[in-house]
Amino acid sequence: MKGLASLTVLVPLAVGLAGCIPSSVIAPEHRSFLIEELEWQPAQAADIDGVFISTELRGPLATALRKLVYDFEPGGAYTGAALFDDAPPHFEVLTGSWAIEDGALVLDGGSPARIEVAYDGSLRLAGEEGSVVLRKEEAR
Amino acid sequence: MKRTLSTIGGLALGLWTVTGLVAWTAASKQVHVTFQQGDGSGVPDGSALIADEVAALSHDLDALVGSLDKNFRLVAAGLADEGERSAVEAARLEERISALERDLPAALSAREVHGALQSALGRLEFLAGIGGEATSFDEGLPVTRSQDAVHAPGPERARSTAARPEATTKKRSFLAFELPSRDFRFEGFQEFELLPGLSRVGFDAKSTLHDFTGATNTVSGTFSVDLSRPEDGVQGLVEARAATLTTGLAGRDEAMLEHLDATHHERIRFAPTAFHAERIDPEEREVQGRLHGELSIRGVTKPVTFPITAVVDEGRRLLIEGEAALLLSDYDIPVPSQLGMINMQDEIRVWVSLRARAKAGGAQ
């Protein structure tokens, strides 16, 4: 009789608690790490100033590269380093000039790259070989 | 006058004569002339010098002749050796030419077969294009094929083989760097390395009060597989650190790690052993099937099968997702229970969401 009384108290309590505590199961579609997708708009020359480091490489170029770093100077000069995914990996470094021509970024007079900027200053370059998202780094 | 001049002339003649005699006498006292028989010493004899010179020349000539003779013998010996070597090389070349002549008909035949195969491949590609359009009504439906169907030399395999990138020449890209023309390879045995920053493994559990997930991204490992023929073999090891599993509640994490005995069994390991393909799509770079392997938790190893999907993403990474049910009791893990009322179910669902990159130089 006493046990029955306990049950009548504990069962509703457990049911009530179950209702209070939300499930913390991660939905299957959220199990994988999501690559952050930013909103992009056409970049201006003023956006291309500072040090930028790649956070995402897409397309065929992602097979060859691991990391890209650019330092764009306002006067139109730049230097860049690329970490190639070879065995063993190796860096290549170059310097040159950049320009905005018809809304596209042109490095050393080469193929034009579509260039966009995000709210946080990140740049996205896109061309025949794929696309690169470059996060702007603050100088320290 | 005439007589005076004659007298003076006579006196002058006499004086000249006397002076001459005095000078002769004085000179004869200063000059001594000696004549003696030559004996090779003293003043050299001209004929002797010439004779010596001729003798020296004769000696040199003899030496030159001797040297020339010796050199001619050496040249002759060298020519003889070279001749022997040339003869051996000629014999070898002759044998090789004979062998090539023997193999020539077979090579020509093989070339003809190769040409026929190329032609057949082209026809298959053409038929594959038609087949894709003709069966488009199947799109959207789950495609399941038998093992034999997957390995049959069907249109997909023909297409993928034709599309395999061969060239690795470099070309200047829009990034200003020269990039190789290669792209991700779906065919061929490759080694993949997990990217810990983009990988996660976990489990979903049910309890009396509510359901929860435990997960960690401290995952590492490598594996090797031919994505176009995964049933040919898959090898590797994937590890997760048990102590980094978290459920979002500190108290629950503490109890979980105690049940997993994470102090003594730091790693949860999965070693793939085989893959049973259900769908291979080289065009979409996607593989579906069941991955068999050995799962080790808390020091207990059991076989487990994960239905998985592997697809190549835009970043040329392999995204592997799958899940499987297992019983805690199979791994000697005590099933948590609080006060006998709040109980966790024995069955949990273990899941993986892994991203891996093909290792440079890992192709075989």
Coordinates of C-alpha atoms in Angstrom, one line a residue:
Chain A
M1 CA 0.0 0.0 0.0
K2 CA 2.9 2.3 0.9
G3 CA 4.7 1.3 -2.3
L4 CA 1.7 2.1 -4.4
A5 CA 1.5 5.5 -2.8
S6 CA 5.2 6.1 -3.6
L7 CA 4.5 5.1 -7.2
T8 CA 1.7 7.5 -7.5
V9 CA 4.0 10.3 -6.5
L10 CA 7.2 9.3 -8.4
V11 CA 5.7 8.3 -11.7
P12 CA 4.0 11.7 -12.3
L13 CA 7.2 13.3 -11.1
A14 CA 9.3 11.4 -13.6
V15 CA 6.8 12.2 -16.4
G16 CA 6.8 15.8 -15.4
L17 CA 10.6 16.0 -15.3
A18 CA 10.8 14.3 -18.7
G19 CA 8.7 17.0 -20.0
C20 CA 10.9 19.7 -18.5
I21 CA 14.2 18.4 -19.7
P22 CA 14.6 18.9 -23.5
S23 CA 16.2 16.2 -25.7
S24 CA 19.8 17.1 -26.5
V25 CA 20.2 14.7 -29.4
I26 CA 22.0 16.2 -32.4
A27 CA 20.0 15.8 -35.5
P28 CA 21.7 13.7 -38.2
E29 CA 21.9 16.6 -40.6
H30 CA 23.9 18.5 -38.0
R31 CA 26.4 15.9 -37.1
S32 CA 28.9 16.9 -39.7
F33 CA 30.9 20.1 -39.3
L34 CA 29.3 22.7 -41.5
I35 CA 31.6 24.9 -43.6
E36 CA 30.4 28.4 -42.9
E37 CA 28.7 30.0 -45.8
L38 CA 29.0 33.8 -45.9
E39 CA 27.0 36.3 -47.9
W40 CA 29.1 37.9 -50.6
Q41 CA 29.0 41.1 -52.6
P42 CA 31.3 42.5 -55.3
A43 CA 34.5 43.8 -53.9
Q44 CA 36.1 47.2 -54.4
A45 CA 39.8 48.0 -54.6
A46 CA 39.6 49.4 -51.0
D47 CA 38.6 45.9 -49.8
I48 CA 41.8 44.4 -51.0
D49 CA 44.2 45.6 -48.4
G50 CA 46.0 43.6 -45.8
V51 CA 46.9 40.0 -45.0
F52 CA 44.5 37.2 -46.0
I53 CA 44.7 33.5 -45.2
S54 CA 42.6 30.8 -46.9
T55 CA 39.9 29.0 -44.9
E56 CA 38.3 27.1 -47.7
L57 CA 39.6 25.8 -51.0
R58 CA 37.1 24.4 -53.5
G59 CA 37.3 22.8 -57.0
P60 CA 40.3 21.2 -58.7
L61 CA 42.8 23.6 -57.0
A62 CA 41.8 22.0 -53.6
T63 CA 43.6 18.8 -54.8
A64 CA 46.9 20.7 -55.2
L65 CA 46.8 23.3 -52.4
R66 CA 46.6 23.2 -48.7
K67 CA 46.9 26.8 -47.8
L68 CA 47.2 30.2 -49.4
V69 CA 48.4 33.5 -47.9
Y70 CA 48.3 36.9 -49.6
D71 CA 49.5 40.3 -48.5
F72 CA 47.9 43.0 -50.7
E73 CA 49.4 46.5 -50.5
P74 CA 47.1 49.5 -51.3
G75 CA 49.6 50.7 -54.0
G76 CA 49.0 47.6 -56.1
A77 CA 51.8 45.3 -55.0
Y78 CA 51.3 42.0 -53.4
T79 CA 53.2 38.9 -52.2
G80 CA 51.7 35.4 -51.8
A81 CA 52.6 32.0 -50.4
A82 CA 51.0 28.7 -51.3
L83 CA 51.4 25.5 -49.5
F84 CA 51.3 22.7 -52.0
D85 CA 49.9 19.3 -51.1
D86 CA 52.8 17.3 -52.5
A87 CA 54.9 14.5 -51.0
P88 CA 56.5 16.2 -49.1
P89 CA 54.5 19.5 -48.9
H90 CA 56.3 22.6 -50.0
F91 CA 55.8 26.4 -50.1
E92 CA 56.0 28.6 -53.2
V93 CA 56.3 32.3 -52.7
L94 CA 55.9 35.0 -55.3
T95 CA 55.5 38.8 -55.5
G96 CA 53.9 41.0 -58.1
S97 CA 51.2 43.5 -58.8
W98 CA 47.4 43.4 -58.5
A99 CA 44.8 45.4 -60.2
I100 CA 41.0 45.5 -60.5
E101 CA 39.9 45.3 -64.1
D102 CA 36.2 45.3 -65.0
G103 CA 35.4 44.3 -61.4
A104 CA 37.8 41.3 -61.5
L105 CA 41.1 40.9 -59.7
V106 CA 44.0 40.4 -62.0
L107 CA 47.3 39.3 -60.5
D108 CA 50.4 40.0 -62.6
G109 CA 48.3 40.4 -65.8
G110 CA 47.1 36.8 -65.6
S111 CA 43.6 35.4 -65.7
P112 CA 41.0 37.6 -64.1
A113 CA 39.4 36.3 -60.9
R114 CA 35.9 37.1 -59.7
I115 CA 36.4 38.7 -56.4
E116 CA 33.8 39.2 -53.6
V117 CA 33.8 40.5 -50.1
A118 CA 31.9 39.4 -47.0
Y119 CA 30.8 41.5 -44.0
D120 CA 33.8 40.5 -42.0
G121 CA 36.3 41.5 -44.7
S122 CA 36.8 38.0 -46.0
L123 CA 37.5 37.7 -49.7
R124 CA 36.4 35.0 -52.2
L125 CA 38.3 34.6 -55.4
A126 CA 36.9 32.4 -58.1
G127 CA 38.3 31.3 -61.4
E128 CA 38.6 28.4 -63.8
E129 CA 40.4 26.2 -61.3
G130 CA 38.0 26.7 -58.4
S131 CA 37.4 29.1 -55.6
V132 CA 39.2 30.3 -52.4
V133 CA 37.8 31.9 -49.3
L134 CA 40.4 34.1 -47.6
R135 CA 39.9 35.4 -44.1
K136 CA 41.3 38.8 -43.3
E137 CA 44.0 38.7 -40.7
E138 CA 44.6 41.6 -38.3
A139 CA 48.2 42.7 -38.1
R140 CA 49.7 42.0 -34.6
Chain B
M1 CA 169.7 70.3 -103.1
K2 CA 169.3 67.1 -104.9
R3 CA 172.2 65.6 -102.9
T4 CA 170.6 66.8 -99.7
L5 CA 167.2 65.2 -100.5
S6 CA 169.0 61.9 -101.3
T7 CA 170.8 62.0 -98.0
I8 CA 167.6 62.7 -96.0
G9 CA 165.8 59.9 -97.8
G10 CA 168.7 57.5 -97.0
L11 CA 168.6 58.5 -93.3
A12 CA 164.8 58.1 -93.1
L13 CA 165.0 54.7 -94.7
G14 CA 167.7 53.6 -92.2
L15 CA 165.6 55.0 -89.3
W16 CA 162.5 53.1 -90.5
T17 CA 164.5 49.9 -90.7
V18 CA 166.0 50.4 -87.2
T19 CA 162.6 51.2 -85.7
G20 CA 161.1 48.1 -87.3
L21 CA 163.8 45.9 -85.8
V22 CA 163.3 47.4 -82.4
A23 CA 159.5 46.8 -82.6
W24 CA 160.0 43.3 -83.7
T25 CA 162.3 42.6 -80.9
A26 CA 160.0 44.0 -78.3
A27 CA 156.9 42.1 -79.6
S28 CA 158.8 38.9 -79.8
K29 CA 159.4 39.1 -76.0
Q30 CA 155.6 39.5 -75.3
V31 CA 154.1 36.8 -77.5
H32 CA 154.7 33.0 -76.9
V33 CA 153.4 30.6 -79.4
T34 CA 153.3 26.9 -78.4
F35 CA 152.5 24.0 -80.7
Q36 CA 151.6 20.7 -79.1
Q37 CA 149.7 17.4 -80.0
G38 CA 145.9 17.6 -79.3
D39 CA 144.6 15.0 -76.5
G40 CA 140.9 16.0 -76.0
S41 CA 141.6 18.3 -73.1
G42 CA 142.0 22.0 -73.1
V43 CA 140.7 23.7 -76.2
P44 CA 137.8 21.6 -77.8
D45 CA 138.4 20.1 -81.1
G46 CA 135.7 21.1 -83.7
S47 CA 135.6 17.7 -85.3
A48 CA 135.2 16.1 -81.9
L49 CA 132.2 18.4 -81.1
I50 CA 130.5 17.5 -84.3
A51 CA 131.1 13.8 -83.6
D52 CA 129.6 14.2 -80.1
E53 CA 126.6 16.0 -81.6
V54 CA 126.1 13.2 -84.1
A55 CA 126.4 10.6 -81.4
A56 CA 123.7 12.4 -79.3
L57 CA 121.4 12.6 -82.2
S58 CA 121.9 9.0 -82.9
H59 CA 121.1 8.1 -79.3
D60 CA 117.9 10.2 -79.3
L61 CA 116.9 8.7 -82.6
D62 CA 117.3 5.2 -81.1
A63 CA 115.2 6.2 -78.1
L64 CA 112.5 7.7 -80.3
V65 CA 112.4 4.6 -82.4
G66 CA 112.2 2.5 -79.2
S67 CA 109.3 4.6 -77.9
L68 CA 107.4 4.6 -81.2
D69 CA 107.7 0.8 -81.2
K70 CA 106.3 0.5 -77.7
N71 CA 103.5 2.9 -78.5
F72 CA 102.6 1.1 -81.7
R73 CA 102.4 -2.1 -79.7
L74 CA 100.1 -0.5 -77.2
V75 CA 97.9 0.9 -79.9
A76 CA 97.8 -2.4 -81.6
A77 CA 96.8 -4.1 -78.3
G78 CA 94.0 -1.5 -77.7
L79 CA 92.7 -1.9 -81.2
A80 CA 92.6 -5.6 -80.6
D81 CA 90.6 -5.2 -77.4
E82 CA 88.2 -2.8 -79.0
G83 CA 87.7 -5.2 -81.8
E84 CA 86.8 -7.9 -79.4
R85 CA 84.4 -5.7 -77.6
S86 CA 82.8 -4.6 -80.8
A87 CA 82.4 -8.2 -81.8
V88 CA 80.7 -9.0 -78.5
E89 CA 78.4 -5.9 -78.8
A90 CA 77.6 -6.8 -82.4
A91 CA 76.7 -10.3 -81.4
R92 CA 74.4 -9.0 -78.6
L93 CA 72.7 -6.6 -81.0
E94 CA 72.3 -9.4 -83.5
E95 CA 70.6 -11.5 -80.8
R96 CA 68.3 -8.6 -79.8
I97 CA 67.3 -7.9 -83.4
S98 CA 66.5 -11.6 -83.7
A99 CA 64.4 -11.5 -80.6
L100 CA 62.6 -8.3 -81.8
E101 CA 62.0 -10.0 -85.1
R102 CA 60.5 -13.0 -83.3
D103 CA 58.3 -10.7 -81.1
L104 CA 57.2 -8.4 -83.9
P105 CA 54.2 -10.4 -85.1
A106 CA 52.9 -10.7 -81.5
A107 CA 53.3 -7.0 -81.0
L108 CA 51.5 -6.1 -84.2
S109 CA 48.7 -8.5 -83.1
A110 CA 48.5 -6.8 -79.7
R111 CA 48.3 -3.4 -81.3
E112 CA 45.4 -4.6 -83.4
V113 CA 43.7 -5.9 -80.3
H114 CA 44.4 -2.6 -78.5
G115 CA 42.8 -0.7 -81.4
A116 CA 39.8 -3.0 -81.3
L117 CA 39.5 -2.4 -77.6
Q118 CA 39.7 1.4 -78.0
S119 CA 37.0 1.2 -80.6
A120 CA 34.8 -1.0 -78.3
L121 CA 35.4 1.5 -75.5
G122 CA 34.2 4.3 -77.7
R123 CA 31.1 2.4 -78.5
L124 CA 30.5 1.7 -74.8
E125 CA 30.9 5.4 -74.0
F126 CA 28.4 6.2 -76.7
L127 CA 25.9 3.6 -75.5
A128 CA 26.4 4.8 -72.0
G129 CA 25.3 8.3 -73.0
I130 CA 22.2 6.9 -74.6
G131 CA 21.5 4.6 -71.6
G132 CA 21.7 7.5 -69.1
E133 CA 19.0 9.3 -71.0
A134 CA 16.8 6.3 -71.5
T135 CA 16.8 5.4 -67.8
S136 CA 16.4 8.9 -66.5
F137 CA 13.0 8.0 -65.0
D138 CA 14.9 6.1 -62.3
E139 CA 16.4 9.3 -60.9
G140 CA 15.4 10.0 -57.4
L141 CA 14.8 6.4 -56.5
P142 CA 17.3 4.5 -54.3
V143 CA 19.6 2.5 -56.5
T144 CA 20.7 -0.9 -55.1
R145 CA 22.8 -3.2 -57.1
S146 CA 24.2 -6.6 -56.4
Q147 CA 27.9 -7.1 -55.9
D148 CA 28.3 -8.5 -59.4
A149 CA 26.5 -5.6 -60.9
V150 CA 28.9 -3.2 -59.2
H151 CA 31.9 -4.9 -60.6
A152 CA 30.5 -5.5 -64.1
P153 CA 32.4 -3.6 -66.7
G154 CA 29.3 -1.4 -67.3
P155 CA 28.9 2.0 -68.8
E156 CA 29.8 3.8 -65.5
R157 CA 33.2 2.2 -65.3
A158 CA 33.9 2.9 -69.0
R159 CA 33.0 6.5 -68.5
S160 CA 35.0 6.9 -65.4
T161 CA 38.0 5.3 -67.0
A162 CA 37.8 7.6 -70.0
A163 CA 37.5 10.6 -67.6
R164 CA 40.5 9.7 -65.5
P165 CA 42.9 12.6 -65.5
E166 CA 46.3 11.7 -66.9
A167 CA 48.2 14.9 -67.4
T168 CA 50.0 16.5 -64.5
T169 CA 51.3 19.5 -66.3
K170 CA 51.3 22.8 -64.6
K171 CA 49.4 25.9 -65.7
R172 CA 49.3 29.4 -64.3
S173 CA 46.1 29.9 -62.4
F174 CA 44.1 33.0 -61.5
L175 CA 45.8 32.8 -58.1
A176 CA 49.1 33.6 -60.0
F177 CA 50.6 30.3 -58.9
E178 CA 51.1 27.5 -61.3
L179 CA 48.8 24.6 -60.5
P180 CA 48.9 21.0 -61.8
S181 CA 46.1 20.0 -64.0
R182 CA 45.2 17.0 -61.9
D183 CA 41.9 16.7 -60.0
F184 CA 40.6 14.3 -57.4
R185 CA 41.0 10.7 -58.5
F186 CA 38.1 8.5 -57.9
E187 CA 39.8 5.4 -59.3
G188 CA 42.8 3.7 -57.9
F189 CA 43.9 2.6 -54.5
Q190 CA 44.5 5.7 -52.4
E191 CA 45.4 6.5 -48.8
F192 CA 43.2 8.9 -47.0
E193 CA 43.9 10.9 -43.8
L194 CA 41.2 12.0 -41.5
L195 CA 40.9 15.8 -40.9
P196 CA 40.3 16.1 -37.1
G197 CA 39.0 19.6 -37.3
L198 CA 36.2 18.5 -39.7
S199 CA 35.4 15.1 -38.3
R200 CA 33.2 14.0 -35.5
V201 CA 32.0 10.7 -34.0
G202 CA 29.3 10.2 -31.4
F203 CA 26.4 8.2 -30.1
D204 CA 22.7 8.8 -29.5
A205 CA 21.3 7.3 -26.3
K206 CA 17.8 7.0 -24.8
S207 CA 17.0 7.3 -21.2
T208 CA 13.9 7.5 -19.1
L209 CA 13.9 11.3 -18.8
H210 CA 15.2 12.3 -22.2
D211 CA 17.5 11.4 -25.1
F212 CA 21.0 12.7 -25.5
T213 CA 24.0 12.7 -27.7
G214 CA 27.7 12.2 -26.7
A215 CA 30.3 13.3 -29.3
T216 CA 33.9 14.2 -29.9
N217 CA 36.0 15.6 -32.7
T218 CA 39.2 14.2 -31.3
V219 CA 39.3 11.7 -34.2
S220 CA 42.3 10.6 -36.1
G221 CA 43.4 7.9 -38.4
T222 CA 44.1 6.8 -42.0
F223 CA 42.6 4.3 -44.3
S224 CA 43.2 3.0 -47.8
V225 CA 40.6 2.1 -50.4
D226 CA 39.9 2.3 -54.2
L227 CA 36.7 4.2 -54.2
S228 CA 35.8 2.8 -57.6
R229 CA 36.3 -0.8 -56.3
P230 CA 35.9 -0.6 -52.5
E231 CA 35.2 -4.3 -52.3
D232 CA 38.8 -5.0 -53.4
G233 CA 39.8 -4.1 -49.9
V234 CA 39.8 -1.4 -47.3
Q235 CA 42.4 -1.1 -44.6
G236 CA 43.1 1.4 -41.8
L237 CA 42.4 2.5 -38.3
V238 CA 40.2 5.2 -36.9
E239 CA 40.6 6.3 -33.3
A240 CA 38.7 8.5 -30.9
R241 CA 39.8 9.6 -27.5
A242 CA 37.2 8.3 -25.0
A243 CA 38.0 11.0 -22.5
T244 CA 37.0 13.7 -24.9
L245 CA 33.4 12.5 -25.3
T246 CA 31.0 15.0 -24.0
T247 CA 27.2 15.0 -23.7
G248 CA 26.8 18.6 -22.6
L249 CA 26.2 17.8 -18.9
A250 CA 29.3 17.7 -16.7
G251 CA 27.8 15.2 -14.2
R252 CA 26.6 12.9 -16.9
D253 CA 30.0 13.1 -18.7
E254 CA 31.7 12.1 -15.4
A255 CA 29.5 9.0 -15.0
M256 CA 29.9 8.1 -18.7
L257 CA 33.7 8.2 -18.6
E258 CA 33.6 6.1 -15.5
H259 CA 31.4 3.5 -17.2
L260 CA 33.7 3.6 -20.2
D261 CA 36.7 3.2 -17.9
A262 CA 38.4 5.9 -20.0
T263 CA 41.4 6.0 -17.7
H264 CA 42.4 2.5 -18.6
H265 CA 41.0 2.4 -22.1
E266 CA 41.8 5.7 -23.6
R267 CA 41.0 4.9 -27.2
I268 CA 37.9 3.8 -29.0
R269 CA 39.1 2.1 -32.2
F270 CA 37.5 1.0 -35.4
A271 CA 39.5 -1.1 -37.9
P272 CA 37.7 -1.6 -41.2
T273 CA 38.0 -5.1 -42.7
A274 CA 35.7 -5.2 -45.7
F275 CA 33.2 -3.2 -47.7
H276 CA 30.1 -4.4 -49.4
A277 CA 29.2 -1.9 -52.0
E278 CA 25.6 -1.2 -52.8
R279 CA 26.1 1.8 -55.1
I280 CA 29.1 3.2 -56.8
D281 CA 28.7 6.4 -58.8
P282 CA 32.0 7.7 -60.3
E283 CA 30.2 10.6 -61.9
E284 CA 28.8 11.9 -58.6
R285 CA 31.9 10.6 -56.8
E286 CA 29.7 8.7 -54.3
V287 CA 29.8 5.3 -52.7
Q288 CA 27.2 3.6 -50.6
G289 CA 27.4 0.3 -48.9
R290 CA 28.1 -1.6 -45.7
L291 CA 31.4 -1.2 -44.0
H292 CA 32.5 -4.1 -41.8
G293 CA 35.1 -3.9 -39.2
E294 CA 36.2 -4.5 -35.6
L295 CA 35.1 -2.0 -33.0
S296 CA 37.0 -1.8 -29.7
I297 CA 35.5 -0.1 -26.6
R298 CA 36.6 -0.6 -23.1
G299 CA 39.0 -3.3 -24.1
V300 CA 36.4 -5.4 -25.8
T301 CA 36.5 -5.9 -29.6
K302 CA 33.4 -6.9 -31.5
P303 CA 32.6 -7.0 -35.2
V304 CA 30.3 -4.3 -36.3
T305 CA 28.7 -3.2 -39.6
F306 CA 28.1 0.4 -40.5
P307 CA 25.8 1.3 -43.4
I308 CA 27.7 4.3 -44.8
T309 CA 27.7 6.9 -47.5
A310 CA 31.0 8.4 -48.8
V311 CA 30.9 11.4 -51.1
V312 CA 33.6 13.8 -52.4
D313 CA 32.7 17.3 -51.4
E314 CA 33.6 20.6 -53.2
G315 CA 36.8 20.8 -51.3
R316 CA 37.9 17.5 -52.7
R317 CA 37.5 15.9 -49.2
L318 CA 35.8 12.5 -48.7
L319 CA 32.8 12.9 -46.4
I320 CA 31.9 9.6 -44.7
E321 CA 28.6 9.4 -42.8
G322 CA 27.1 6.3 -41.2
E323 CA 25.6 4.9 -38.1
A324 CA 24.9 1.5 -36.5
A325 CA 23.2 0.2 -33.4
L326 CA 25.1 -1.6 -30.7
L327 CA 24.5 -2.9 -27.1
L328 CA 26.5 -1.5 -24.2
S329 CA 26.3 -4.9 -22.6
D330 CA 28.2 -6.4 -25.6
Y331 CA 31.2 -4.3 -24.6
D332 CA 30.8 -4.9 -20.8
I333 CA 29.7 -1.3 -20.3
P334 CA 27.4 -1.1 -17.3
V335 CA 24.1 0.4 -18.3
P336 CA 23.6 3.6 -16.3
S337 CA 20.7 3.7 -13.9
Q338 CA 19.7 6.3 -11.2
L339 CA 17.6 5.2 -8.3
G340 CA 16.3 2.3 -10.3
M341 CA 13.9 4.7 -12.0
I342 CA 15.9 6.8 -14.4
N343 CA 17.4 4.2 -16.7
M344 CA 19.4 4.4 -19.9
Q345 CA 18.6 1.9 -22.6
D346 CA 21.2 -0.8 -23.4
E347 CA 21.0 0.0 -27.1
I348 CA 22.7 3.1 -28.4
R349 CA 23.3 4.3 -32.0
V350 CA 26.9 5.0 -32.8
W351 CA 27.5 7.4 -35.7
V352 CA 30.4 8.9 -37.6
S353 CA 30.8 12.0 -39.7
L354 CA 34.3 12.0 -41.0
R355 CA 36.1 14.1 -43.5
A356 CA 39.3 12.8 -45.0
R357 CA 41.8 14.0 -47.6
A358 CA 43.6 11.8 -50.1
K359 CA 47.3 11.9 -49.1
A360 CA 49.7 13.3 -51.6
G361 CA 51.8 10.4 -52.8
G362 CA 49.3 7.9 -51.3
A363 CA 48.1 6.6 -54.6
Q364 CA 49.3 3.1 -55.4

